[in-house]
Amino acid sequence: MPAHGGMINNNTVPGFDSAGRVVIAFHKYDAAGNTQMFVARREAKSWRVVQASDWKGFRWDFGGMGSLDFRLRVGTPVMDGKTLPVPVVRDGKPIDLLLDGETLARIGERPGVMLADRLAGRIEVPAGMQLNTVEDASGMAIAWATLPPNRDLPREEVPEPQTLRLIVP
């Protein structure tokens, strides 16, 4: 990847296809300059790279100082029958990009479900805060409330510490 090619550290995720081969989900700019999701798989002596999304007019330019407000988050590709869903969250909306588990051909996309949405009725989140979650393939997760990102600028009020919760399936 060239510098400024649309890829960022810590937003590249490995998973497995129908034959148990490693696939790597990542984003970068396409030839038109739009941010797209891609999946790469090692085949013989080279990498096969396929575009998993076809978004028009979506470009995430990141840079500058302070913590980023991630416009695109990549989840772990995990087989579901013969389909390989690649879960992403784009501008706060969960999407499953659907690929054929054997050929990696693009099938389409469907709305996804965020763990934070599933937990919303069970975990109280103070006003002005958001629920954050990290989940592994087994369904085990952690959840915690924070203020939304603000590029590390000072805040007038600092909330009380929040509880970090372990969620076990």
PDB file of N, CA and C in Angstrom, residues 8-9 11 27 58-73 89-93 114 130 132 146-153 155:
ATOM      1  N   ILE A   8      -5.385   2.253   7.327  1.00  0.00           N
ATOM      2  CA  ILE A   8      -4.958   2.765   8.624  1.00  0.00           C
ATOM      3  C   ILE A   8      -4.602   1.592   9.529  1.00  0.00           C
ATOM      4  N   ASN A   9      -3.649   1.809  10.421  1.00  0.00           N
ATOM      5  CA  ASN A   9      -3.259   0.769  11.378  1.00  0.00           C
ATOM      6  C   ASN A   9      -4.441   0.371  12.253  1.00  0.00           C
ATOM      7  N   ASN A  11      -6.969  -1.489  11.800  1.00  0.00           N
ATOM      8  CA  ASN A  11      -8.291  -1.635  11.198  1.00  0.00           C
ATOM      9  C   ASN A  11      -8.217  -2.651  10.053  1.00  0.00           C
ATOM     10  N   HIS A  27      -9.458  -1.891   4.412  1.00  0.00           N
ATOM     11  CA  HIS A  27      -9.990  -0.860   3.521  1.00  0.00           C
ATOM     12  C   HIS A  27      -8.851  -0.051   2.915  1.00  0.00           C
ATOM     13  N   PHE A  58     -18.045   7.695  -1.047  1.00  0.00           N
ATOM     14  CA  PHE A  58     -17.623   7.553   0.345  1.00  0.00           C
ATOM     15  C   PHE A  58     -16.101   7.558   0.390  1.00  0.00           C
ATOM     16  N   ARG A  59     -15.545   8.555   1.055  1.00  0.00           N
ATOM     17  CA  ARG A  59     -14.094   8.620   1.224  1.00  0.00           C
ATOM     18  C   ARG A  59     -13.813   9.052   2.651  1.00  0.00           C
ATOM     19  N   TRP A  60     -13.050   8.225   3.351  1.00  0.00           N
ATOM     20  CA  TRP A  60     -12.646   8.550   4.710  1.00  0.00           C
ATOM     21  C   TRP A  60     -11.208   9.041   4.666  1.00  0.00           C
ATOM     22  N   ASP A  61     -11.061  10.358   4.758  1.00  0.00           N
ATOM     23  CA  ASP A  61      -9.734  10.971   4.864  1.00  0.00           C
ATOM     24  C   ASP A  61      -9.425  11.115   6.337  1.00  0.00           C
ATOM     25  N   PHE A  62      -8.398  10.464   6.791  1.00  0.00           N
ATOM     26  CA  PHE A  62      -8.037  10.552   8.201  1.00  0.00           C
ATOM     27  C   PHE A  62      -6.639  11.135   8.299  1.00  0.00           C
ATOM     28  N   GLY A  63      -6.381  11.748   9.402  1.00  0.00           N
ATOM     29  CA  GLY A  63      -5.088  12.362   9.644  1.00  0.00           C
ATOM     30  C   GLY A  63      -5.251  13.456  10.669  1.00  0.00           C
ATOM     31  N   GLY A  64      -4.195  14.187  10.893  1.00  0.00           N
ATOM     32  CA  GLY A  64      -4.254  15.261  11.869  1.00  0.00           C
ATOM     33  C   GLY A  64      -3.835  14.786  13.240  1.00  0.00           C
ATOM     34  N   MET A  65      -4.227  15.537  14.231  1.00  0.00           N
ATOM     35  CA  MET A  65      -3.801  15.264  15.602  1.00  0.00           C
ATOM     36  C   MET A  65      -4.974  14.735  16.424  1.00  0.00           C
ATOM     37  N   GLY A  66      -4.658  14.015  17.499  1.00  0.00           N
ATOM     38  CA  GLY A  66      -5.668  13.534  18.426  1.00  0.00           C
ATOM     39  C   GLY A  66      -6.280  12.222  17.977  1.00  0.00           C
ATOM     40  N   SER A  67      -7.117  11.653  18.844  1.00  0.00           N
ATOM     41  CA  SER A  67      -7.767  10.384  18.526  1.00  0.00           C
ATOM     42  C   SER A  67      -8.793  10.590  17.420  1.00  0.00           C
ATOM     43  N   LEU A  68      -8.887   9.624  16.551  1.00  0.00           N
ATOM     44  CA  LEU A  68      -9.769   9.722  15.389  1.00  0.00           C
ATOM     45  C   LEU A  68     -11.195   9.305  15.724  1.00  0.00           C
ATOM     46  N   ASP A  69     -12.130   9.891  15.022  1.00  0.00           N
ATOM     47  CA  ASP A  69     -13.500   9.407  15.008  1.00  0.00           C
ATOM     48  C   ASP A  69     -13.565   8.441  13.823  1.00  0.00           C
ATOM     49  N   PHE A  70     -13.498   7.149  14.108  1.00  0.00           N
ATOM     50  CA  PHE A  70     -13.426   6.148  13.044  1.00  0.00           C
ATOM     51  C   PHE A  70     -14.732   6.130  12.257  1.00  0.00           C
ATOM     52  N   ARG A  71     -14.679   6.468  10.981  1.00  0.00           N
ATOM     53  CA  ARG A  71     -15.860   6.420  10.120  1.00  0.00           C
ATOM     54  C   ARG A  71     -16.097   5.006   9.606  1.00  0.00           C
ATOM     55  N   LEU A  72     -15.067   4.158   9.671  1.00  0.00           N
ATOM     56  CA  LEU A  72     -15.183   2.793   9.169  1.00  0.00           C
ATOM     57  C   LEU A  72     -14.421   1.865  10.102  1.00  0.00           C
ATOM     58  N   ARG A  73     -15.130   0.887  10.640  1.00  0.00           N
ATOM     59  CA  ARG A  73     -14.514  -0.127  11.500  1.00  0.00           C
ATOM     60  C   ARG A  73     -14.736  -1.493  10.854  1.00  0.00           C
ATOM     61  N   VAL A  89     -18.690  -1.340  10.255  1.00  0.00           N
ATOM     62  CA  VAL A  89     -19.553  -0.264  10.735  1.00  0.00           C
ATOM     63  C   VAL A  89     -19.098   0.982   9.990  1.00  0.00           C
ATOM     64  N   ARG A  90     -19.981   1.505   9.157  1.00  0.00           N
ATOM     65  CA  ARG A  90     -19.671   2.681   8.338  1.00  0.00           C
ATOM     66  C   ARG A  90     -20.526   3.845   8.806  1.00  0.00           C
ATOM     67  N   ASP A  91     -19.889   4.895   9.256  1.00  0.00           N
ATOM     68  CA  ASP A  91     -20.588   6.071   9.779  1.00  0.00           C
ATOM     69  C   ASP A  91     -21.657   5.691  10.799  1.00  0.00           C
ATOM     70  N   GLY A  92     -21.298   4.749  11.686  1.00  0.00           N
ATOM     71  CA  GLY A  92     -22.180   4.347  12.777  1.00  0.00           C
ATOM     72  C   GLY A  92     -23.229   3.317  12.418  1.00  0.00           C
ATOM     73  N   LYS A  93     -23.298   2.891  11.153  1.00  0.00           N
ATOM     74  CA  LYS A  93     -24.304   1.910  10.729  1.00  0.00           C
ATOM     75  C   LYS A  93     -23.637   0.580  10.413  1.00  0.00           C
ATOM     76  N   MET A 114     -25.219  -4.317  15.614  1.00  0.00           N
ATOM     77  CA  MET A 114     -24.108  -4.037  16.514  1.00  0.00           C
ATOM     78  C   MET A 114     -24.399  -4.599  17.896  1.00  0.00           C
ATOM     79  N   GLN A 130     -21.721   7.181  25.054  1.00  0.00           N
ATOM     80  CA  GLN A 130     -22.036   6.115  24.107  1.00  0.00           C
ATOM     81  C   GLN A 130     -21.510   4.794  24.654  1.00  0.00           C
ATOM     82  N   ASN A 132     -19.563   1.418  24.046  1.00  0.00           N
ATOM     83  CA  ASN A 132     -18.533   0.839  23.185  1.00  0.00           C
ATOM     84  C   ASN A 132     -18.436  -0.645  23.482  1.00  0.00           C
ATOM     85  N   THR A 146     -18.370   5.703  27.226  1.00  0.00           N
ATOM     86  CA  THR A 146     -17.427   6.825  27.152  1.00  0.00           C
ATOM     87  C   THR A 146     -18.128   8.026  26.534  1.00  0.00           C
ATOM     88  N   LEU A 147     -17.480   9.156  26.648  1.00  0.00           N
ATOM     89  CA  LEU A 147     -17.913  10.310  25.883  1.00  0.00           C
ATOM     90  C   LEU A 147     -17.557  10.069  24.426  1.00  0.00           C
ATOM     91  N   PRO A 148     -18.249  10.700  23.478  1.00  0.00           N
ATOM     92  CA  PRO A 148     -17.887  10.522  22.069  1.00  0.00           C
ATOM     93  C   PRO A 148     -16.506  11.116  21.769  1.00  0.00           C
ATOM     94  N   PRO A 149     -15.877  10.721  20.663  1.00  0.00           N
ATOM     95  CA  PRO A 149     -14.556  11.251  20.312  1.00  0.00           C
ATOM     96  C   PRO A 149     -14.604  12.772  20.115  1.00  0.00           C
ATOM     97  N   ASN A 150     -13.485  13.424  20.442  1.00  0.00           N
ATOM     98  CA  ASN A 150     -13.394  14.872  20.200  1.00  0.00           C
ATOM     99  C   ASN A 150     -11.979  15.295  19.824  1.00  0.00           C
ATOM    100  N   ARG A 151     -11.208  14.387  19.238  1.00  0.00           N
ATOM    101  CA  ARG A 151      -9.844  14.661  18.778  1.00  0.00           C
ATOM    102  C   ARG A 151      -8.941  15.119  19.919  1.00  0.00           C
ATOM    103  N   ASP A 152      -9.194  14.596  21.125  1.00  0.00           N
ATOM    104  CA  ASP A 152      -8.369  14.853  22.302  1.00  0.00           C
ATOM    105  C   ASP A 152      -8.361  16.314  22.756  1.00  0.00           C
ATOM    106  N   LEU A 153      -9.403  17.053  22.431  1.00  0.00           N
ATOM    107  CA  LEU A 153      -9.508  18.423  22.910  1.00  0.00           C
ATOM    108  C   LEU A 153      -9.961  18.408  24.364  1.00  0.00           C
ATOM    109  N   ARG A 155     -12.074  19.016  27.738  1.00  0.00           N
ATOM    110  CA  ARG A 155     -13.513  19.075  28.010  1.00  0.00           C
ATOM    111  C   ARG A 155     -13.734  19.904  29.269  1.00  0.00           C
TER     112      ARG A 155
END
